[in-house]
Tab-separated table of C-alpha atoms and ligand atoms in Angstrom:
chain	number	residue	atom	x	y	z
A	20	UNK	CA	-75.780	60.986	33.716
A	21	UNK	CA	-74.546	64.418	32.640
A	22	UNK	CA	-76.599	67.358	33.786
A	23	UNK	CA	-76.644	70.382	31.562
A	24	UNK	CA	-77.199	73.691	33.271
A	25	UNK	CA	-78.949	76.124	30.996
A	26	UNK	CA	-77.631	79.297	32.619
A	27	UNK	CA	-73.886	79.872	32.636
A	28	UNK	CA	-71.473	82.613	33.583
A	29	UNK	CA	-69.750	83.085	30.252
A	30	UNK	CA	-71.216	85.102	27.409
A	31	UNK	CA	-71.740	82.885	24.372
A	32	UNK	CA	-69.109	83.679	21.742
A	33	UNK	CA	-70.163	87.307	21.499
A	34	UNK	CA	-68.411	89.911	19.413
A	35	UNK	CA	-69.908	93.292	20.179
A	36	UNK	CA	-67.741	96.293	19.427
A	37	UNK	CA	-67.198	96.889	23.153
A	38	UNK	CA	-65.951	93.307	23.546
A	39	UNK	CA	-63.685	93.449	20.491
A	40	UNK	CA	-60.869	90.945	20.854
A	41	UNK	CA	-57.362	92.547	20.621
A	42	UNK	CA	-56.527	90.085	17.810
A	43	UNK	CA	-59.022	91.952	15.581
A	44	UNK	CA	-56.996	95.155	15.819
A	45	UNK	CA	-53.690	93.336	15.457
A	46	UNK	CA	-54.918	91.815	12.168
A	47	UNK	CA	-56.779	94.940	11.018
A	48	UNK	CA	-60.303	93.471	10.988
A	49	UNK	CA	-63.095	95.814	9.888
A	50	UNK	CA	-65.290	97.173	12.682
A	51	UNK	CA	-68.563	95.731	11.443
A	52	UNK	CA	-70.281	93.659	14.147
A	53	UNK	CA	-72.752	92.268	11.588
A	54	UNK	CA	-70.019	90.771	9.416
A	55	UNK	CA	-70.285	86.961	9.539
A	56	UNK	CA	-66.522	86.478	9.434
A	57	UNK	CA	-65.946	88.881	12.339
A	58	UNK	CA	-68.707	87.152	14.310
A	59	UNK	CA	-67.300	83.685	13.639
A	60	UNK	CA	-63.722	84.616	14.497
A	61	UNK	CA	-65.096	86.377	17.604
A	62	UNK	CA	-66.764	83.176	18.829
A	63	UNK	CA	-63.613	81.190	18.143
A	64	UNK	CA	-61.337	83.705	19.934
A	65	UNK	CA	-63.698	83.849	22.905
A	66	UNK	CA	-63.079	80.116	23.398
A	67	UNK	CA	-59.373	80.421	22.520
A	68	UNK	CA	-58.894	82.916	25.361
A	69	UNK	CA	-60.531	80.504	27.824
A	70	UNK	CA	-58.337	77.582	26.815
A	71	UNK	CA	-55.166	79.708	26.763
A	72	UNK	CA	-54.380	78.914	23.167
A	73	UNK	CA	-50.935	80.187	22.166
A	74	UNK	CA	-51.122	83.641	20.623
A	75	UNK	CA	-49.458	82.484	17.411
A	76	UNK	CA	-52.140	79.815	16.936
A	77	UNK	CA	-54.883	82.389	17.534
A	78	UNK	CA	-53.583	84.678	14.797
A	79	UNK	CA	-53.083	81.756	12.406
A	80	UNK	CA	-56.660	80.577	12.927
A	81	UNK	CA	-58.091	84.092	12.724
A	82	UNK	CA	-57.174	84.300	9.015
A	83	UNK	CA	-57.426	81.698	6.235
A	84	UNK	CA	-54.233	80.358	4.742
A	85	UNK	CA	-55.318	81.083	1.157
A	86	UNK	CA	-58.179	83.084	-0.349
A	87	UNK	CA	-58.632	82.287	-4.039
A	88	UNK	CA	-60.969	84.400	-6.161
A	89	UNK	CA	-61.537	83.677	-9.838
A	90	UNK	CA	-63.551	85.247	-12.650
A	91	UNK	CA	-64.511	83.072	-15.580
A	92	UNK	CA	-66.732	83.486	-18.644
A	93	UNK	CA	-69.387	80.937	-19.574
A	94	UNK	CA	-71.564	80.884	-22.692
A	95	UNK	CA	-75.256	80.867	-21.803
A	96	UNK	CA	-77.943	79.118	-23.854
A	97	UNK	CA	-78.942	82.362	-25.592
A	98	UNK	CA	-75.409	82.658	-26.979
A	99	UNK	CA	-74.088	85.507	-24.868
A	100	UNK	CA	-71.293	85.143	-22.321
A	101	UNK	CA	-71.636	85.896	-18.631
A	102	UNK	CA	-68.663	86.502	-16.339
A	103	UNK	CA	-68.997	84.545	-13.097
A	104	UNK	CA	-67.188	85.107	-9.797
A	105	UNK	CA	-65.989	82.066	-7.841
A	106	UNK	CA	-64.171	81.517	-4.558
A	107	UNK	CA	-62.166	78.857	-2.814
A	108	UNK	CA	-60.978	79.690	0.671
A	109	UNK	CA	-58.471	77.329	2.279
A	110	UNK	CA	-58.617	78.090	5.954
A	111	UNK	CA	-56.298	75.593	7.609
A	112	UNK	CA	-54.568	72.294	6.809
A	113	UNK	CA	-52.735	71.509	10.039
A	114	UNK	CA	-54.905	68.411	10.565
A	115	UNK	CA	-55.080	67.242	6.942
A	116	UNK	CA	-56.112	68.339	3.425
A	117	UNK	CA	-58.423	71.360	3.141
A	118	UNK	CA	-62.004	70.096	3.109
A	119	UNK	CA	-65.380	71.720	2.602
A	120	UNK	CA	-68.317	72.362	0.341
A	121	UNK	CA	-68.979	74.483	-2.730
A	122	UNK	CA	-71.963	76.795	-2.538
A	123	UNK	CA	-73.846	78.130	-5.562
A	124	UNK	CA	-75.911	81.071	-4.351
A	125	UNK	CA	-76.536	84.666	-5.465
A	126	UNK	CA	-75.432	86.028	-2.063
A	127	UNK	CA	-72.027	84.319	-1.847
A	128	UNK	CA	-69.412	86.820	-0.603
A	129	UNK	CA	-65.773	86.368	0.292
A	130	UNK	CA	-66.274	87.021	4.016
A	131	UNK	CA	-69.085	84.466	4.212
A	132	UNK	CA	-66.932	81.857	2.511
A	133	UNK	CA	-64.085	82.673	4.921
A	134	UNK	CA	-66.421	82.189	7.893
A	135	UNK	CA	-67.704	78.886	6.536
A	136	UNK	CA	-64.138	77.688	5.882
A	137	UNK	CA	-63.163	78.472	9.490
A	138	UNK	CA	-66.197	76.534	10.691
A	139	UNK	CA	-65.010	73.550	8.604
A	140	UNK	CA	-61.626	73.606	10.389
A	141	UNK	CA	-63.439	73.636	13.730
A	142	UNK	CA	-65.889	70.891	12.691
A	143	UNK	CA	-63.149	68.547	11.531
A	144	UNK	CA	-61.087	69.206	14.645
A	145	UNK	CA	-64.015	68.606	17.011
A	146	UNK	CA	-64.841	65.353	15.173
A	147	UNK	CA	-61.107	64.435	15.193
A	148	UNK	CA	-61.119	63.862	11.416
A	149	UNK	CA	-57.705	64.060	9.717
A	150	UNK	CA	-58.924	66.950	7.564
A	151	UNK	CA	-58.566	70.721	7.504
A	152	UNK	CA	-61.085	73.385	6.599
A	153	UNK	CA	-62.024	75.052	3.326
A	154	UNK	CA	-65.075	76.359	1.511
A	155	UNK	CA	-65.877	77.711	-1.907
A	156	UNK	CA	-68.647	78.901	-4.064
A	157	UNK	CA	-69.926	80.728	-7.082
A	158	UNK	CA	-72.047	83.861	-6.992
A	159	UNK	CA	-74.933	82.526	-9.060
A	160	UNK	CA	-78.597	81.699	-8.703
A	161	UNK	CA	-78.632	78.015	-9.701
A	162	UNK	CA	-82.385	78.098	-10.309
A	163	UNK	CA	-81.907	80.603	-13.115
A	164	UNK	CA	-79.546	78.319	-15.071
A	165	UNK	CA	-80.559	75.505	-17.413
A	166	UNK	CA	-78.991	72.082	-16.691
A	167	UNK	CA	-76.565	72.624	-19.607
A	168	UNK	CA	-75.538	76.064	-18.360
A	169	UNK	CA	-75.079	74.621	-14.875
A	170	UNK	CA	-72.774	71.940	-16.224
A	171	UNK	CA	-70.675	74.471	-18.179
A	172	UNK	CA	-70.420	76.781	-15.127
A	173	UNK	CA	-69.345	73.890	-12.886
A	174	UNK	CA	-66.765	72.547	-15.341
A	175	UNK	CA	-65.316	75.975	-16.145
A	176	UNK	CA	-65.057	76.820	-12.422
A	177	UNK	CA	-63.325	73.483	-11.816
A	178	UNK	CA	-60.845	74.313	-14.531
A	179	UNK	CA	-60.269	77.793	-12.996
A	180	UNK	CA	-59.345	76.293	-9.604
A	181	UNK	CA	-57.763	73.114	-11.026
A	182	UNK	CA	-54.291	73.829	-9.646
A	183	UNK	CA	-55.641	74.747	-6.225
A	184	UNK	CA	-57.515	71.521	-5.484
A	185	UNK	CA	-56.323	67.918	-5.356
A	186	UNK	CA	-57.164	64.548	-3.773
A	187	UNK	CA	-54.579	65.023	-1.008
A	188	UNK	CA	-54.612	68.818	-0.964
A	189	UNK	CA	-58.119	70.300	-1.123
A	190	UNK	CA	-61.277	68.229	-1.537
A	191	UNK	CA	-64.563	70.038	-2.318
A	192	UNK	CA	-68.042	68.620	-1.593
A	193	UNK	CA	-71.687	69.685	-1.965
A	194	UNK	CA	-73.167	72.592	-0.017
A	195	UNK	CA	-76.145	74.927	-0.520
A	196	UNK	CA	-77.139	74.910	-4.219
A	197	UNK	CA	-74.904	71.989	-5.251
A	198	UNK	CA	-75.542	68.253	-5.353
A	199	UNK	CA	-73.976	64.904	-6.198
A	200	UNK	CA	-74.400	65.766	-9.905
A	201	UNK	CA	-72.119	68.811	-9.567
A	202	UNK	CA	-69.511	66.638	-7.853
A	203	UNK	CA	-69.646	64.131	-10.738
A	204	UNK	CA	-68.910	66.973	-13.222
A	205	UNK	CA	-66.021	68.193	-11.052
A	206	UNK	CA	-64.542	64.675	-10.789
A	207	UNK	CA	-64.814	64.187	-14.545
A	208	UNK	CA	-63.338	67.615	-15.408
A	209	UNK	CA	-60.449	67.096	-12.985
A	210	UNK	CA	-59.662	63.654	-14.322
A	211	UNK	CA	-59.855	64.700	-17.991
A	212	UNK	CA	-57.605	67.711	-17.436
A	213	UNK	CA	-55.025	66.059	-15.257
A	214	UNK	CA	-54.981	62.737	-17.106
A	215	UNK	CA	-53.895	61.138	-13.842
A	216	UNK	CA	-55.318	57.953	-12.412
A	217	UNK	CA	-59.063	57.427	-12.219
A	218	UNK	CA	-58.668	57.290	-8.461
A	219	UNK	CA	-57.390	60.886	-8.347
A	220	UNK	CA	-60.432	62.062	-10.264
A	221	UNK	CA	-62.631	60.215	-7.818
A	222	UNK	CA	-60.879	61.338	-4.657
A	223	UNK	CA	-60.723	65.039	-5.553
A	224	UNK	CA	-64.361	65.524	-4.496
A	225	UNK	CA	-66.740	63.824	-2.092
A	226	UNK	CA	-70.523	63.702	-2.094
A	227	UNK	CA	-70.448	62.099	-5.547
A	228	UNK	CA	-73.290	59.911	-6.857
A	229	UNK	CA	-72.849	56.362	-5.555
A	230	UNK	CA	-72.229	55.026	-9.074
A	231	UNK	CA	-69.380	57.561	-9.565
A	232	UNK	CA	-67.576	56.535	-6.372
A	233	UNK	CA	-69.800	58.201	-3.798
A	234	UNK	CA	-70.590	56.652	-0.431
A	235	UNK	CA	-73.863	55.095	0.570
A	236	UNK	CA	-75.447	57.234	3.264
A	237	UNK	CA	-73.740	60.493	2.154
A	238	UNK	CA	-76.857	62.250	0.885
A	239	UNK	CA	-78.695	62.015	4.197
A	240	UNK	CA	-75.516	62.290	6.308
A	241	UNK	CA	-75.846	65.873	7.578
A	242	UNK	CA	-79.467	65.335	8.665
A	243	UNK	CA	-78.539	61.959	10.136
A	244	UNK	CA	-75.700	63.551	12.117
A	245	UNK	CA	-78.004	66.230	13.576
A	246	UNK	CA	-80.420	63.463	14.627
A	247	UNK	CA	-77.545	61.435	16.154
A	248	UNK	CA	-76.420	64.424	18.261
A	249	UNK	CA	-79.983	65.183	19.360
A	250	UNK	CA	-80.535	61.527	20.312
A	251	UNK	CA	-77.297	61.562	22.320
A	252	UNK	CA	-77.857	64.840	24.176
A	253	UNK	CA	-81.610	65.489	24.500
A	254	UNK	CA	-82.450	62.495	26.723
A	255	UNK	CA	-79.768	63.792	29.103
A	256	UNK	CA	-81.817	66.950	29.595
A	257	UNK	CA	-84.958	64.885	29.945
A	258	UNK	CA	-86.282	65.460	26.426
A	259	UNK	CA	-86.839	62.001	24.916
A	260	UNK	CA	-86.763	61.695	21.110
A	261	UNK	CA	-89.840	59.457	21.164
A	262	UNK	CA	-92.672	61.980	21.278
A	263	UNK	CA	-90.395	64.980	20.597
A	264	UNK	CA	-92.212	67.864	18.888
A	265	UNK	CA	-89.987	69.841	16.536
A	266	UNK	CA	-89.974	72.550	13.886
A	267	UNK	CA	-87.558	73.021	10.995
A	268	UNK	CA	-86.413	76.142	9.189
A	269	UNK	CA	-85.275	75.209	5.666
A	270	UNK	CA	-86.464	72.097	3.881
A	271	UNK	CA	-83.561	71.347	1.560
A	272	UNK	CA	-81.179	68.420	1.925
A	273	UNK	CA	-80.465	68.888	5.663
A	274	UNK	CA	-83.956	69.898	6.846
A	275	UNK	CA	-85.876	67.299	4.879
A	276	UNK	CA	-83.587	64.400	5.813
A	277	UNK	CA	-83.485	65.427	9.463
A	278	UNK	CA	-87.303	65.681	9.557
A	279	UNK	CA	-87.731	62.246	7.983
A	280	UNK	CA	-85.143	60.624	10.259
A	281	UNK	CA	-86.551	62.187	13.451
A	282	UNK	CA	-90.081	61.178	12.408
A	283	UNK	CA	-88.885	57.594	11.912
A	284	UNK	CA	-87.406	57.768	15.431
A	285	UNK	CA	-90.852	58.635	16.873
A	286	UNK	CA	-90.736	62.454	16.834
A	287	UNK	CA	-93.385	64.729	15.279
A	288	UNK	CA	-92.821	67.567	12.812
A	289	UNK	CA	-95.111	70.382	13.937
A	290	UNK	CA	-94.023	73.329	11.785
A	291	UNK	CA	-91.756	73.987	8.836
A	292	UNK	CA	-90.725	77.054	6.841
A	293	UNK	CA	-88.685	77.515	3.682
A	294	UNK	CA	-88.219	80.237	1.024
A	295	UNK	CA	-91.715	79.503	-0.323
A	296	UNK	CA	-93.814	79.602	2.854
A	297	UNK	CA	-94.565	78.115	6.274
A	298	UNK	CA	-96.832	75.309	7.496
A	299	UNK	CA	-98.083	74.163	10.882
A	300	UNK	CA	-100.048	71.149	12.015
A	301	UNK	CA	-100.270	70.289	15.701
A	302	UNK	CA	-101.005	66.625	15.022
A	303	UNK	CA	-97.963	66.335	12.760
A	304	UNK	CA	-96.908	66.965	9.171
A	305	UNK	CA	-95.779	63.832	7.330
A	306	UNK	CA	-92.100	64.581	6.654
A	307	UNK	CA	-91.871	61.880	3.970
A	308	UNK	CA	-94.868	63.191	2.007
A	309	UNK	CA	-93.650	66.775	2.420
A	310	UNK	CA	-90.147	65.856	1.174
A	311	UNK	CA	-91.530	64.295	-1.976
A	312	UNK	CA	-93.808	67.261	-2.572
A	313	UNK	CA	-91.080	69.826	-1.907
A	314	UNK	CA	-88.636	68.094	-4.240
A	315	UNK	CA	-91.185	68.162	-7.046
A	316	UNK	CA	-92.450	71.708	-6.457
A	317	UNK	CA	-89.186	73.344	-5.339
A	318	UNK	CA	-90.663	74.388	-1.989
A	319	UNK	CA	-93.365	73.539	0.496
A	320	UNK	CA	-95.919	76.207	-0.529
A	321	UNK	CA	-99.248	74.657	-1.477
A	322	UNK	CA	-98.543	71.350	0.290
A	323	UNK	CA	-101.510	71.797	2.622
A	324	UNK	CA	-103.857	71.893	-0.379
A	325	UNK	CA	-102.193	68.996	-2.199
A	326	UNK	CA	-103.192	65.397	-2.622
A	327	UNK	CA	-99.906	64.409	-0.935
A	328	UNK	CA	-101.042	66.050	2.303
A	329	UNK	CA	-104.456	64.383	2.200
A	330	UNK	CA	-102.962	60.995	1.404
A	331	UNK	CA	-100.231	61.159	4.021
A	332	UNK	CA	-102.741	60.328	6.762
A	333	UNK	CA	-100.691	61.896	9.509
A	334	UNK	CA	-102.765	64.955	10.089
A	335	UNK	CA	-101.049	66.589	7.116
A	336	UNK	CA	-104.423	67.393	5.669
A	337	UNK	CA	-105.044	69.682	8.594
A	338	UNK	CA	-101.828	71.656	8.028
A	339	UNK	CA	-102.285	75.422	7.830
A	340	UNK	CA	-100.219	77.880	5.871
A	341	UNK	CA	-98.939	80.305	8.536
A	342	UNK	CA	-96.948	83.539	8.726
A	343	UNK	CA	-93.249	83.815	9.489
A	344	UNK	CA	-94.035	85.161	12.978
A	345	UNK	CA	-96.417	82.269	13.691
A	346	UNK	CA	-93.789	79.819	12.527
A	347	UNK	CA	-91.178	81.120	14.966
A	348	UNK	CA	-93.629	81.275	17.867
A	349	UNK	CA	-95.058	77.761	17.390
A	350	UNK	CA	-94.480	75.849	20.670
A	351	UNK	CA	-92.153	72.854	20.180
A	352	UNK	CA	-89.494	70.991	22.158
A	353	UNK	CA	-86.765	71.518	19.554
A	354	UNK	CA	-86.263	74.030	16.774
A	355	UNK	CA	-83.831	73.130	13.980
A	356	UNK	CA	-82.568	75.956	11.767
A	357	UNK	CA	-81.410	74.165	8.612
A	358	UNK	CA	-81.274	77.003	6.074
A	359	UNK	CA	-78.681	79.780	5.745
A	360	UNK	CA	-76.446	81.746	8.102
A	361	UNK	CA	-77.605	84.594	10.369
A	362	UNK	CA	-81.313	83.815	9.948
A	363	UNK	CA	-81.949	83.833	13.694
A	364	UNK	CA	-81.355	87.312	15.061
A	365	UNK	CA	-82.492	88.665	18.453
A	366	UNK	CA	-86.073	89.211	17.230
A	367	UNK	CA	-86.512	85.620	16.062
A	368	UNK	CA	-84.776	84.397	19.245
A	369	UNK	CA	-87.339	86.291	21.355
A	370	UNK	CA	-90.206	84.671	19.413
A	371	UNK	CA	-89.038	81.043	19.720
A	372	UNK	CA	-91.067	78.810	22.046
A	373	UNK	CA	-88.722	75.834	22.387
A	374	UNK	CA	-86.348	74.251	24.869
A	375	UNK	CA	-83.529	73.459	22.450
A	376	UNK	CA	-82.128	74.884	19.222
A	377	UNK	CA	-80.173	72.271	17.221
A	378	UNK	CA	-78.193	74.012	14.482
A	379	UNK	CA	-78.432	72.051	11.235
A	380	UNK	CA	-77.221	75.020	9.163
A	381	UNK	CA	-73.849	76.692	9.526
A	382	UNK	CA	-73.902	79.797	11.776
A	383	UNK	CA	-77.709	80.240	11.766
A	384	UNK	CA	-77.775	82.260	15.025
A	385	UNK	CA	-76.114	85.662	15.397
A	386	UNK	CA	-74.165	86.399	18.625
A	387	UNK	CA	-76.989	88.771	19.660
A	388	UNK	CA	-79.501	85.926	19.188
A	389	UNK	CA	-77.245	83.654	21.238
A	390	UNK	CA	-77.443	86.061	24.142
A	391	UNK	CA	-81.243	86.176	23.956
A	392	UNK	CA	-81.443	82.371	23.843
A	393	UNK	CA	-79.121	82.096	26.802
A	394	UNK	CA	-81.106	84.640	28.837
A	395	UNK	CA	-84.290	82.707	28.033
A	396	UNK	CA	-82.706	79.401	29.111
A	397	UNK	CA	-82.876	77.842	25.635
A	398	UNK	CA	-80.095	75.327	25.039
A	399	UNK	CA	-78.172	75.686	21.752
A	400	UNK	CA	-76.510	72.642	20.178
A	401	UNK	CA	-73.982	74.394	17.935
A	402	UNK	CA	-73.413	73.781	14.246
A	403	UNK	CA	-69.801	72.634	14.498
A	404	UNK	CA	-71.100	69.767	16.602
A	405	UNK	CA	-74.541	69.153	15.053
A	406	UNK	CA	-73.905	69.401	11.338
A	407	UNK	CA	-70.568	67.599	11.066
A	408	UNK	CA	-72.320	64.493	9.706
A	409	UNK	CA	-71.841	65.604	6.098
A	410	UNK	CA	-68.108	66.044	6.297
A	411	UNK	CA	-67.769	62.891	8.389
A	412	UNK	CA	-69.348	60.726	5.692
A	413	UNK	CA	-67.317	62.699	3.117
A	414	UNK	CA	-64.271	61.497	5.021
A	415	UNK	CA	-65.607	57.907	4.873
A	416	UNK	CA	-66.114	58.325	1.115
A	417	UNK	CA	-62.548	59.566	0.675
A	418	UNK	CA	-61.229	56.628	2.732
A	419	UNK	CA	-63.299	54.162	0.675
A	420	UNK	CA	-62.001	55.662	-2.605
A	421	UNK	CA	-58.421	55.540	-1.307
A	422	UNK	CA	-58.707	51.917	-0.214
A	423	UNK	CA	-60.901	50.779	-3.168
A	424	UNK	CA	-63.599	49.727	-0.723
A	425	UNK	CA	-67.367	49.929	-0.702
A	426	UNK	CA	-68.954	50.106	2.737
A	427	UNK	CA	-72.578	49.093	3.211
A	428	UNK	CA	-75.002	51.696	4.526
A	429	UNK	CA	-75.225	50.045	7.918
A	430	UNK	CA	-71.464	50.423	8.385
A	431	UNK	CA	-71.563	54.081	7.284
A	432	UNK	CA	-74.437	54.862	9.681
A	433	UNK	CA	-72.775	53.024	12.553
A	434	UNK	CA	-69.399	54.741	12.070
A	435	UNK	CA	-71.117	58.125	11.675
A	436	UNK	CA	-73.029	57.597	14.888
A	437	UNK	CA	-69.766	56.807	16.720
A	438	UNK	CA	-68.124	60.019	15.514
A	439	UNK	CA	-71.170	62.195	16.322
A	440	UNK	CA	-71.601	60.697	19.810
A	441	UNK	CA	-67.899	61.110	20.626
A	442	UNK	CA	-68.040	64.771	19.511
A	443	UNK	CA	-71.141	65.305	21.653
A	444	UNK	CA	-69.391	63.799	24.673
A	445	UNK	CA	-66.275	65.929	24.112
A	446	UNK	CA	-68.477	69.020	23.979
A	447	UNK	CA	-70.377	68.094	27.148
A	448	UNK	CA	-67.102	67.420	28.983
A	449	UNK	CA	-65.674	70.788	27.914
A	450	UNK	CA	-68.893	72.421	29.041
A	451	UNK	CA	-68.626	70.891	32.487
A	452	UNK	CA	-64.926	71.625	32.810
A	453	UNK	CA	-65.130	75.263	31.738
A	454	UNK	CA	-68.699	75.950	32.925
A	455	UNK	CA	-69.626	77.590	29.661
A	456	UNK	CA	-72.341	77.489	27.005
A	457	UNK	CA	-72.429	74.684	24.433
A	458	UNK	CA	-71.131	76.794	21.534
A	459	UNK	CA	-68.046	77.843	23.471
A	460	UNK	CA	-67.617	74.251	24.720
A	461	UNK	CA	-67.630	72.884	21.157
A	462	UNK	CA	-65.007	75.439	20.119
A	463	UNK	CA	-62.949	74.611	23.231
A	464	UNK	CA	-62.959	70.901	22.425
A	465	UNK	CA	-61.959	71.670	18.815
A	466	UNK	CA	-59.251	74.164	19.777
A	467	UNK	CA	-57.700	71.883	22.385
A	468	UNK	CA	-57.000	69.360	19.632
A	469	UNK	CA	-55.666	71.744	17.012
A	470	UNK	CA	-53.690	73.598	19.704
A	471	UNK	CA	-51.939	70.352	20.662
A	472	UNK	CA	-51.134	69.656	17.010
A	473	UNK	CA	-49.517	73.093	16.605
A	474	UNK	CA	-47.620	72.709	19.864
A	475	UNK	CA	-46.185	69.352	18.789
A	476	UNK	CA	-45.478	70.219	15.167
A	477	UNK	CA	-44.194	73.709	15.846
A	478	UNK	CA	-44.274	76.423	13.219
A	479	UNK	CA	-41.966	76.357	10.188
A	480	UNK	CA	-39.116	77.372	9.944
B	5	LIG	N1	-70.929	71.386	3.016
B	5	LIG	C1	-70.938	70.488	4.124
B	5	LIG	C2	-70.627	71.238	5.402
B	5	LIG	O1	-70.800	72.448	5.501
B	5	LIG	C3	-70.091	69.259	3.895
B	5	LIG	C4	-68.650	69.507	3.585
B	5	LIG	C5	-67.878	68.265	3.143
B	5	LIG	O2	-68.450	67.212	3.047
B	5	LIG	O3	-66.682	68.420	2.900
B	5	LIG	O4	-70.282	70.661	6.385
């Protein structure tokens, strides 16, 4: 049995100005320690220095290969045109085609997309998928658009980046603010414009609706993957899943699936918070009832007063609406941030009363929060390990489309579990070998693989 020490010598992927990696100056990075891209590259370089990654590979990975920014007009329902800004960042394709989601959110910025694209490269490498890393998005509040406007925005964006994506070149997928429906519009637009085979249209995106070539099990895959990693690692630190008490930040696709899956495995959802409010119930909130309610009401606010809570019969009727501070300080075994980046800073990290943080979202903890968690002996299961379930089932979808196959859900779940458990073991091994924190260990295991690929392939010319 692996033992996981909670205190380690190395500082978790920190990037304070006084610890600025020389690569930052070589590449002219801005000196803003709060910048998500600088923080993410800092964590990656911290691990790269430990594993003695060749300098040329460090500088390649510290910048994306391509940064595409487009502006495109779309007619809104009231007849006037709005100019939208969209991004596609292609970080690295040494392992395979660029791969990663498309985010529709009002706060999408280039540096955030760059950070998320780098994380995709690391995720795919840690999971040993033959895929690279990319990410994209549109600066838009999807909740302010009608379904027709949303369709026009998605199709026009697809046409703007048409020559930059492709079924063997760059394959988008859903992310925050996008769903299977968006992927169906992208597939259709791509196929109509390229008039290539139907298979190309299908394979150019993953996360499609099942009837449009999507994979069974893809919708729940990210939440399922987080649960798989928790079930693999937590019992090793004597925290069984049966009886586990957990809280979730964010109740969208990842948070709500994870909560339902963990509940079905015998765990209890004690507290939850999203953009609309926070709830706590010490006897357990019914994750299934809450998911249905949240889907219908676009948020969890008011659940405690609803018929769904009373009917759920799991103590849901006793749930209280609580403050943000009370949410963070609710005692649980595991806390799962499953919302946006940088939501857990040092203040939130000080408030947490948990033994483990399992990152369902990308980059939810800042480096300063990481240091607080480490000082307090709270184990962090990092995002590049925990939330790779989405891209893993995306890979299965792409393979099924390529081979004209349809896998049953049992096969998808089984294969996903294998990939997640292998990634968890690789991370634990790296942690033991380098005596470091879990975040650095996950990066080390990812970098070892991509470093070997660069060493063997060499660099053109
Ligand atoms: N957006 C998801 C992520 O951040 C999935 C990406 C994909 O399936 O390509 O991992």
